[in-house]
Amino acid sequence: MNYGEGEQLSKKMDGLGYIKVSSADDADIVILNTCTVVEATEKNMIHRMVDLRQRGKRVIVTGCMAKVQPNIINICLSSPLVIPPDNYDHFENLVKKTFGYSKSSNVKAEGVSAILPIAQGCLGNCSYCITRLARGSLKSYDKEELSKEFANMLNNGAKEILVTAQDTACYGMDTGTNLPYLIEEFLKNRGNYRIRIGMMNPNNFEKIADDLVDVMKDERVYKFLHIPVQSGSNNILERMKRHYTVEKFMGMILKLRDKIPGVSISTDIITGFPGETDDDHEKSVELLKQLRADTVNITRFSIRPGTSAASMCKQIHGNISKKRSTELTKIKTDIGININKTMVGKTFHVLVTEKGKDGTVIARTNNYRPVGLKENVQLGTFLDVEITDSTPFYLVGKMV
């Protein structure tokens, strides 16, 4: 979502007559679109601010830190323009007032892959989440405006559009509509393209699951869903204020796999949450083995200022959470090896979406699995490939 908002802010700068450059070294103005979801990321943001100040750059700070940690920004930077997410509607006016503008705009074509944020905020109250404090309650964007933006992205060359939000599943629950209806509106656009649906929390996904499954039967929607479980322990899920159980989560996944054969599941696990016992950790281990997700993002718990989890008793020592993270990472890697091995020899219809290393390109299957190709193929091309090899994290193929 942050990448998508960053692109939108970049377009607004284009409209004000500014020209995007390839590095901060060449820039008169740098937009630092911040994230503070975990402590390590926050430290990276602070390091970047200090670096930009030492280079004498004029800086616009956006993103989550602009909302929840403006004091840190003002310590690290000299006279920054701080624009939090809830003030993006005024971005152009604030830039004009601070830096000036030109009447000539620099409108550029989309890349092959585009990101479309559809809402701000969420309906959750997770005890560990600082993003909730930064983004506030759910504010869904107007579906007519989103439909226009989607069509514009296609008209400007996009072949893959990533539909995203803090919790994509809750889109429209504040305005009387929903995500499946929005995707249906997008699919009225003719052409050969792909839609990827962004992260959805289980409790809100459950409310729209049946309708969303129907929409996902269209070949232009990736058979891929990112549904974070966060823990295999119901005790920890309750402390996290996640509002579902492990059993309910697994029921959703089994139903999905039954209705959408080959669907790719991505999930998240937080390890070392306050109060997590060895037994709680073992339940997460067993869940990973049972779930056999295609992608697992494992994060060690990080204290975030202002959240209720920050002051919880029974904080877990870093050495313990590191050990647990290492164990979970090995399990997910082994599962990835086993799953991807079964793909060797199969043929898939893919979309080439980005350049890889050493002259390779990366394509995506219909369920969003990445395939590396040593081919000279233009981005945005659809083609058939045979899988010749695999790694824990991606497939390797050749053109048929």
CSV table of C-alpha atoms in Angstrom, one decimal:
chain,number,residue,atom,x,y,z
A,1,MET,CA,0.0,0.0,0.0
A,2,ASN,CA,2.8,2.4,0.8
A,3,TYR,CA,4.4,1.7,-2.6
A,4,GLY,CA,1.0,2.5,-4.2
A,5,GLU,CA,0.6,5.7,-2.3
A,6,GLY,CA,4.2,6.7,-3.1
A,7,GLU,CA,3.4,6.3,-6.8
A,8,GLN,CA,0.3,8.5,-6.4
A,9,LEU,CA,2.3,11.2,-4.7
A,10,SER,CA,4.9,11.0,-7.4
A,11,LYS,CA,2.2,11.5,-10.0
A,12,LYS,CA,1.0,14.6,-8.1
A,13,MET,CA,4.6,16.0,-8.3
A,14,ASP,CA,4.6,15.3,-12.0
A,15,GLY,CA,1.4,17.3,-12.3
A,16,LEU,CA,3.0,20.2,-10.5
A,17,GLY,CA,5.8,20.3,-13.2
A,18,TYR,CA,8.5,18.5,-11.2
A,19,ILE,CA,10.6,15.9,-12.9
A,20,LYS,CA,11.4,12.5,-11.2
A,21,VAL,CA,15.1,11.7,-11.1
A,22,SER,CA,16.8,8.3,-10.5
A,23,SER,CA,18.5,9.1,-7.2
A,24,ALA,CA,18.3,11.4,-4.2
A,25,ASP,CA,21.8,12.7,-5.2
A,26,ASP,CA,20.2,14.4,-8.2
A,27,ALA,CA,17.0,15.6,-6.5
A,28,ASP,CA,16.2,19.1,-5.3
A,29,ILE,CA,13.3,17.6,-3.2
A,30,VAL,CA,13.1,14.1,-1.7
A,31,ILE,CA,9.8,12.5,-0.7
A,32,LEU,CA,10.5,10.1,2.1
A,33,ASN,CA,7.4,7.9,2.4
A,34,THR,CA,7.9,6.4,5.8
A,35,CYS,CA,7.0,3.1,7.5
A,36,THR,CA,7.2,2.4,11.2
A,37,VAL,CA,5.5,-1.0,11.4
A,38,VAL,CA,8.5,-2.6,13.3
A,39,GLU,CA,11.4,-1.0,15.2
A,40,ALA,CA,14.0,-2.1,12.6
A,41,THR,CA,12.1,-0.3,9.9
A,42,GLU,CA,11.8,2.9,12.0
A,43,LYS,CA,15.5,2.9,12.6
A,44,ASN,CA,16.1,2.6,8.8
A,45,MET,CA,13.8,5.6,8.3
A,46,ILE,CA,15.7,7.6,11.0
A,47,HIS,CA,19.0,6.7,9.3
A,48,ARG,CA,17.7,7.9,6.0
A,49,MET,CA,16.5,11.2,7.4
A,50,VAL,CA,19.9,11.9,9.0
A,51,ASP,CA,21.6,11.0,5.7
A,52,LEU,CA,19.3,13.4,3.7
A,53,ARG,CA,19.9,16.2,6.2
A,54,GLN,CA,23.7,15.8,5.9
A,55,ARG,CA,23.3,16.0,2.1
A,56,GLY,CA,21.4,19.3,2.6
A,57,LYS,CA,18.3,18.0,0.8
A,58,ARG,CA,14.8,19.5,1.2
A,59,VAL,CA,12.5,16.7,2.4
A,60,ILE,CA,8.8,16.0,2.3
A,61,VAL,CA,8.0,13.3,4.8
A,62,THR,CA,4.9,11.2,4.3
A,63,GLY,CA,3.6,7.9,5.5
A,64,CYS,CA,3.0,6.5,9.0
A,65,MET,CA,5.8,8.3,10.8
A,66,ALA,CA,4.4,11.6,9.6
A,67,LYS,CA,1.3,10.9,11.7
A,68,VAL,CA,2.5,9.1,14.8
A,69,GLN,CA,6.1,10.2,15.2
A,70,PRO,CA,6.4,13.8,13.9
A,71,ASN,CA,8.6,14.7,16.8
A,72,ILE,CA,11.3,12.3,15.7
A,73,ILE,CA,11.1,13.7,12.2
A,74,ASN,CA,11.6,17.2,13.3
A,75,ILE,CA,14.6,16.2,15.4
A,76,CYS,CA,16.2,14.3,12.4
A,77,LEU,CA,15.5,16.9,9.7
A,78,SER,CA,15.8,20.6,9.3
A,79,SER,CA,12.5,22.2,8.4
A,80,PRO,CA,10.8,19.2,6.7
A,81,LEU,CA,7.4,19.4,5.1
A,82,VAL,CA,5.5,16.7,7.1
A,83,ILE,CA,2.3,15.4,5.4
A,84,PRO,CA,0.5,12.5,7.1
A,85,PRO,CA,-1.7,10.1,5.2
A,86,ASP,CA,-4.9,11.8,6.4
A,87,ASN,CA,-3.7,15.0,4.7
A,88,TYR,CA,-2.9,13.6,1.3
A,89,ASP,CA,-5.9,15.5,-0.2
A,90,HIS,CA,-4.0,18.7,0.4
A,91,PHE,CA,-0.6,17.4,-0.8
A,92,GLU,CA,-0.5,19.6,-4.0
A,93,ASN,CA,-1.5,22.8,-2.2
A,94,LEU,CA,1.1,22.2,0.5
A,95,VAL,CA,3.9,21.5,-2.0
A,96,LYS,CA,2.9,24.6,-4.1
A,97,LYS,CA,3.0,26.8,-1.0
A,98,THR,CA,6.3,25.4,0.2
A,99,PHE,CA,8.3,24.8,-3.0
A,100,GLY,CA,6.3,26.4,-5.8
A,101,TYR,CA,5.2,24.8,-9.0
A,102,SER,CA,5.1,25.0,-12.8
A,103,LYS,CA,2.1,25.2,-15.1
A,104,SER,CA,3.5,22.5,-17.4
A,105,SER,CA,2.9,18.9,-16.1
A,106,ASN,CA,5.0,15.8,-16.8
A,107,VAL,CA,2.4,13.0,-17.4
A,108,LYS,CA,4.1,9.6,-17.8
A,109,ALA,CA,2.8,6.2,-18.8
A,110,GLU,CA,2.2,3.5,-16.2
A,111,GLY,CA,4.6,0.6,-15.8
A,112,VAL,CA,3.5,-3.0,-16.5
A,113,SER,CA,2.5,-3.4,-12.8
A,114,ALA,CA,0.5,-0.7,-11.0
A,115,ILE,CA,-0.7,-0.4,-7.4
A,116,LEU,CA,-4.2,0.9,-6.6
A,117,PRO,CA,-4.9,1.7,-2.9
A,118,ILE,CA,-8.6,1.6,-2.3
A,119,ALA,CA,-9.0,2.8,1.4
A,120,GLN,CA,-7.3,4.3,4.4
A,121,GLY,CA,-7.4,2.8,7.8
A,122,CYS,CA,-9.1,-0.3,9.0
A,123,LEU,CA,-11.8,-1.7,11.3
A,124,GLY,CA,-9.4,-3.6,13.6
A,125,ASN,CA,-7.9,-2.8,17.0
A,126,CYS,CA,-4.9,-5.2,17.0
A,127,SER,CA,-3.0,-4.7,20.3
A,128,TYR,CA,0.4,-4.6,18.6
A,129,CYS,CA,-0.3,-2.4,15.5
A,130,ILE,CA,1.0,1.2,15.3
A,131,THR,CA,-0.4,1.4,11.7
A,132,ARG,CA,-3.9,1.6,13.1
A,133,LEU,CA,-2.8,4.6,15.1
A,134,ALA,CA,-1.3,6.2,12.0
A,135,ARG,CA,-4.1,5.4,9.6
A,136,GLY,CA,-7.2,5.6,11.8
A,137,SER,CA,-10.6,4.1,11.2
A,138,LEU,CA,-11.7,2.8,7.8
A,139,LYS,CA,-12.2,5.4,5.1
A,140,SER,CA,-13.1,3.7,1.8
A,141,TYR,CA,-12.4,5.6,-1.4
A,142,ASP,CA,-15.3,6.3,-3.8
A,143,LYS,CA,-15.9,3.3,-6.1
A,144,GLU,CA,-16.6,5.5,-9.1
A,145,GLU,CA,-13.3,7.3,-8.7
A,146,LEU,CA,-11.5,4.0,-8.2
A,147,SER,CA,-13.1,2.6,-11.3
A,148,LYS,CA,-11.9,5.6,-13.3
A,149,GLU,CA,-8.3,5.2,-11.9
A,150,PHE,CA,-8.3,1.5,-12.7
A,151,ALA,CA,-9.4,2.2,-16.3
A,152,ASN,CA,-6.7,4.9,-16.6
A,153,MET,CA,-4.0,2.5,-15.4
A,154,LEU,CA,-5.0,0.0,-18.1
A,155,ASN,CA,-5.2,2.7,-20.8
A,156,ASN,CA,-1.7,3.8,-19.8
A,157,GLY,CA,-0.2,0.4,-20.2
A,158,ALA,CA,-0.6,-1.5,-17.0
A,159,LYS,CA,-1.1,-5.3,-17.4
A,160,GLU,CA,-1.1,-6.1,-13.7
A,161,ILE,CA,-2.9,-4.1,-11.0
A,162,LEU,CA,-2.4,-4.7,-7.3
A,163,VAL,CA,-5.6,-3.7,-5.4
A,164,THR,CA,-4.5,-3.0,-1.9
A,165,ALA,CA,-5.4,-1.4,1.5
A,166,GLN,CA,-4.4,-1.8,5.2
A,167,ASP,CA,-7.1,-4.5,5.2
A,168,THR,CA,-8.4,-5.0,1.7
A,169,ALA,CA,-11.3,-7.2,2.9
A,170,CYS,CA,-13.1,-4.4,4.8
A,171,TYR,CA,-13.4,-2.1,1.7
A,172,GLY,CA,-16.8,-0.6,1.6
A,173,MET,CA,-18.0,-1.7,5.0
A,174,ASP,CA,-18.2,2.0,6.0
A,175,THR,CA,-20.1,3.0,2.8
A,176,GLY,CA,-22.5,0.3,2.1
A,177,THR,CA,-20.6,-1.6,-0.6
A,178,ASN,CA,-17.9,-4.3,-0.6
A,179,LEU,CA,-14.7,-5.6,-2.2
A,180,PRO,CA,-16.3,-8.2,-4.5
A,181,TYR,CA,-18.6,-5.6,-6.0
A,182,LEU,CA,-15.6,-3.3,-6.6
A,183,ILE,CA,-13.6,-6.0,-8.3
A,184,GLU,CA,-16.7,-6.8,-10.5
A,185,GLU,CA,-16.7,-3.2,-11.5
A,186,PHE,CA,-13.0,-3.3,-12.4
A,187,LEU,CA,-13.6,-6.5,-14.5
A,188,LYS,CA,-16.0,-4.6,-16.8
A,189,ASN,CA,-12.9,-3.3,-18.5
A,190,ARG,CA,-12.1,-5.5,-21.5
A,191,GLY,CA,-8.7,-6.8,-22.2
A,192,ASN,CA,-6.1,-9.3,-21.0
A,193,TYR,CA,-4.7,-8.2,-17.6
A,194,ARG,CA,-4.4,-9.5,-14.1
A,195,ILE,CA,-5.7,-8.2,-10.7
A,196,ARG,CA,-4.0,-9.2,-7.5
A,197,ILE,CA,-6.1,-8.8,-4.3
A,198,GLY,CA,-4.2,-7.4,-1.3
A,199,MET,CA,-3.9,-8.5,2.3
A,200,MET,CA,-7.2,-9.4,4.1
A,201,ASN,CA,-7.6,-10.1,7.8
A,202,PRO,CA,-9.5,-13.3,8.4
A,203,ASN,CA,-12.4,-11.9,10.4
A,204,ASN,CA,-13.3,-9.5,7.6
A,205,PHE,CA,-12.5,-11.9,4.8
A,206,GLU,CA,-15.0,-14.3,6.2
A,207,LYS,CA,-17.8,-11.8,5.7
A,208,ILE,CA,-17.2,-11.6,1.9
A,209,ALA,CA,-15.6,-15.0,1.2
A,210,ASP,CA,-18.4,-16.5,-0.8
A,211,ASP,CA,-18.9,-13.5,-3.1
A,212,LEU,CA,-15.1,-13.0,-3.5
A,213,VAL,CA,-14.7,-16.7,-4.5
A,214,ASP,CA,-17.2,-16.1,-7.3
A,215,VAL,CA,-15.3,-13.0,-8.5
A,216,MET,CA,-12.0,-14.9,-8.4
A,217,LYS,CA,-13.3,-17.4,-11.0
A,218,ASP,CA,-12.6,-14.8,-13.7
A,219,GLU,CA,-9.2,-15.8,-15.2
A,220,ARG,CA,-8.1,-12.1,-14.9
A,221,VAL,CA,-8.0,-12.4,-11.1
A,222,TYR,CA,-4.9,-14.1,-9.7
A,223,LYS,CA,-5.8,-17.2,-7.6
A,224,PHE,CA,-3.8,-15.8,-4.8
A,225,LEU,CA,-4.9,-14.5,-1.3
A,226,HIS,CA,-2.8,-13.1,1.5
A,227,ILE,CA,-4.6,-13.9,4.8
A,228,PRO,CA,-2.4,-13.4,7.9
A,229,VAL,CA,-3.1,-15.8,10.8
A,230,GLN,CA,-0.3,-14.3,13.0
A,231,SER,CA,-0.3,-17.2,15.6
A,232,GLY,CA,-1.3,-20.8,15.9
A,233,SER,CA,-2.4,-20.2,19.5
A,234,ASN,CA,-5.9,-19.0,20.3
A,235,ASN,CA,-4.5,-17.6,23.6
A,236,ILE,CA,-2.1,-15.4,21.7
A,237,LEU,CA,-4.7,-14.4,19.1
A,238,GLU,CA,-6.9,-13.2,21.9
A,239,ARG,CA,-4.1,-11.1,23.4
A,240,MET,CA,-3.5,-9.8,19.9
A,241,LYS,CA,-7.2,-8.8,19.6
A,242,ARG,CA,-7.4,-10.6,16.3
A,243,HIS,CA,-11.1,-11.6,16.6
A,244,TYR,CA,-11.0,-15.2,15.2
A,245,THR,CA,-9.7,-18.6,16.2
A,246,VAL,CA,-7.2,-20.9,14.6
A,247,GLU,CA,-10.0,-23.3,13.9
A,248,LYS,CA,-12.0,-20.7,12.1
A,249,PHE,CA,-9.0,-19.6,10.1
A,250,MET,CA,-8.3,-23.2,9.0
A,251,GLY,CA,-11.9,-23.6,8.1
A,252,MET,CA,-11.7,-20.7,5.7
A,253,ILE,CA,-8.6,-22.0,4.1
A,254,LEU,CA,-10.0,-25.5,3.6
A,255,LYS,CA,-13.1,-24.0,2.0
A,256,LEU,CA,-11.0,-21.8,-0.3
A,257,ARG,CA,-8.9,-24.7,-1.4
A,258,ASP,CA,-12.0,-26.7,-2.1
A,259,LYS,CA,-13.7,-24.0,-4.2
A,260,ILE,CA,-10.6,-22.6,-6.0
A,261,PRO,CA,-8.3,-25.5,-6.8
A,262,GLY,CA,-4.6,-24.5,-6.9
A,263,VAL,CA,-5.2,-21.2,-4.9
A,264,SER,CA,-2.0,-19.9,-3.5
A,265,ILE,CA,-2.1,-18.9,0.2
A,266,SER,CA,0.2,-16.4,1.8
A,267,THR,CA,0.1,-15.8,5.5
A,268,ASP,CA,2.0,-14.0,8.3
A,269,ILE,CA,3.3,-15.1,11.7
A,270,ILE,CA,4.4,-12.9,14.6
A,271,THR,CA,6.7,-14.8,17.0
A,272,GLY,CA,7.7,-13.7,20.5
A,273,PHE,CA,4.5,-11.9,21.2
A,274,PRO,CA,4.2,-11.0,25.0
A,275,GLY,CA,3.0,-14.0,27.0
A,276,GLU,CA,3.9,-16.5,24.2
A,277,THR,CA,4.9,-19.7,25.9
A,278,ASP,CA,6.8,-22.7,24.5
A,279,ASP,CA,3.4,-24.4,24.1
A,280,ASP,CA,2.0,-21.4,22.2
A,281,HIS,CA,5.0,-21.5,19.9
A,282,GLU,CA,4.6,-25.2,19.2
A,283,LYS,CA,1.0,-24.5,18.2
A,284,SER,CA,2.4,-22.1,15.6
A,285,VAL,CA,4.8,-24.7,14.4
A,286,GLU,CA,2.0,-27.3,14.0
A,287,LEU,CA,-0.2,-24.7,12.2
A,288,LEU,CA,2.5,-24.0,9.7
A,289,LYS,CA,2.9,-27.7,9.0
A,290,GLN,CA,-0.8,-28.2,8.7
A,291,LEU,CA,-1.4,-25.1,6.6
A,292,ARG,CA,1.4,-25.6,4.1
A,293,ALA,CA,1.1,-22.0,2.8
A,294,ASP,CA,2.9,-21.1,-0.4
A,295,THR,CA,4.3,-17.9,1.3
A,296,VAL,CA,4.9,-17.2,5.0
A,297,ASN,CA,6.2,-13.8,6.3
A,298,ILE,CA,7.7,-14.4,9.7
A,299,THR,CA,8.2,-11.3,12.0
A,300,ARG,CA,9.7,-11.1,15.5
A,301,PHE,CA,7.4,-9.1,17.8
A,302,SER,CA,8.6,-5.5,18.0
A,303,ILE,CA,7.4,-3.1,20.7
A,304,ARG,CA,5.6,-0.1,19.0
A,305,PRO,CA,5.0,3.1,21.1
A,306,GLY,CA,1.4,3.8,21.9
A,307,THR,CA,0.1,0.3,21.4
A,308,SER,CA,-1.3,-1.8,24.3
A,309,ALA,CA,1.1,-4.7,23.6
A,310,ALA,CA,4.0,-2.4,24.4
A,311,SER,CA,3.0,-2.4,28.1
A,312,MET,CA,1.9,-6.0,28.4
A,313,CYS,CA,3.5,-8.2,31.0
A,314,LYS,CA,5.6,-11.2,30.1
A,315,GLN,CA,7.6,-9.6,27.3
A,316,ILE,CA,9.7,-12.2,25.5
A,317,HIS,CA,13.5,-11.9,25.5
A,318,GLY,CA,15.0,-11.3,22.1
A,319,ASN,CA,17.1,-14.4,22.2
A,320,ILE,CA,14.0,-16.5,22.6
A,321,SER,CA,12.1,-14.8,19.8
A,322,LYS,CA,15.1,-15.1,17.5
A,323,LYS,CA,15.4,-18.9,18.2
A,324,ARG,CA,11.6,-19.3,17.5
A,325,SER,CA,11.8,-17.3,14.3
A,326,THR,CA,14.7,-19.4,13.1
A,327,GLU,CA,12.8,-22.6,13.7
A,328,LEU,CA,9.7,-21.3,11.9
A,329,THR,CA,11.8,-20.0,9.0
A,330,LYS,CA,13.3,-23.5,8.5
A,331,ILE,CA,9.9,-25.1,8.5
A,332,LYS,CA,8.5,-22.6,5.9
A,333,THR,CA,11.6,-23.1,3.7
A,334,ASP,CA,11.2,-26.9,3.8
A,335,ILE,CA,7.5,-26.5,2.9
A,336,GLY,CA,8.4,-24.2,0.1
A,337,ILE,CA,11.0,-26.7,-1.3
A,338,ASN,CA,8.4,-29.5,-1.2
A,339,ILE,CA,5.6,-27.5,-2.8
A,340,ASN,CA,7.6,-26.0,-5.6
A,341,LYS,CA,9.2,-29.4,-6.5
A,342,THR,CA,5.7,-30.6,-7.5
A,343,MET,CA,5.5,-27.8,-10.1
A,344,VAL,CA,8.5,-29.1,-12.1
A,345,GLY,CA,7.4,-30.4,-15.5
A,346,LYS,CA,4.1,-28.5,-15.5
A,347,THR,CA,3.2,-25.8,-18.0
A,348,PHE,CA,1.7,-22.5,-17.0
A,349,HIS,CA,0.3,-19.4,-18.8
A,350,VAL,CA,2.2,-16.5,-17.3
A,351,LEU,CA,2.5,-12.7,-17.4
A,352,VAL,CA,6.0,-11.2,-17.6
A,353,THR,CA,6.0,-8.5,-14.9
A,354,GLU,CA,9.6,-7.4,-14.1
A,355,LYS,CA,13.2,-7.6,-14.9
A,356,GLY,CA,15.3,-10.0,-12.9
A,357,LYS,CA,19.1,-10.4,-12.4
A,358,ASP,CA,21.6,-11.1,-15.1
A,359,GLY,CA,19.3,-10.5,-18.1
A,360,THR,CA,16.5,-12.6,-16.7
A,361,VAL,CA,12.8,-11.7,-16.4
A,362,ILE,CA,10.2,-12.6,-13.7
A,363,ALA,CA,6.8,-13.8,-14.7
A,364,ARG,CA,3.7,-14.7,-12.6
A,365,THR,CA,1.5,-17.8,-13.0
A,366,ASN,CA,-2.3,-17.5,-12.6
A,367,ASN,CA,-1.9,-18.1,-8.9
A,368,TYR,CA,0.9,-15.5,-8.6
A,369,ARG,CA,3.9,-17.9,-8.3
A,370,PRO,CA,7.1,-16.2,-9.5
A,371,VAL,CA,8.9,-17.8,-12.4
A,372,GLY,CA,12.4,-16.9,-13.4
A,373,LEU,CA,13.0,-17.0,-17.2
A,374,LYS,CA,16.4,-16.6,-19.0
A,375,GLU,CA,14.6,-15.1,-22.0
A,376,ASN,CA,14.6,-11.8,-23.8
A,377,VAL,CA,10.9,-11.1,-23.4
A,378,GLN,CA,9.2,-7.7,-23.3
A,379,LEU,CA,7.5,-6.9,-20.0
A,380,GLY,CA,3.8,-7.2,-20.2
A,381,THR,CA,3.9,-10.2,-22.4
A,382,PHE,CA,1.7,-13.3,-21.8
A,383,LEU,CA,3.2,-16.6,-22.7
A,384,ASP,CA,3.3,-20.3,-21.9
A,385,VAL,CA,6.3,-21.7,-19.9
A,386,GLU,CA,7.4,-25.1,-18.7
A,387,ILE,CA,8.8,-25.3,-15.2
A,388,THR,CA,12.3,-26.8,-15.4
A,389,ASP,CA,13.5,-26.3,-11.8
A,390,SER,CA,12.5,-24.8,-8.5
A,391,THR,CA,13.8,-23.2,-5.3
A,392,PRO,CA,12.1,-22.7,-1.9
A,393,PHE,CA,10.9,-19.2,-3.1
A,394,TYR,CA,10.4,-19.3,-6.9
A,395,LEU,CA,10.2,-21.5,-9.9
A,396,VAL,CA,12.5,-21.6,-13.0
A,397,GLY,CA,11.0,-22.1,-16.4
A,398,LYS,CA,11.5,-21.9,-20.2
A,399,MET,CA,9.3,-20.7,-23.0
A,400,VAL,CA,7.2,-23.4,-24.7
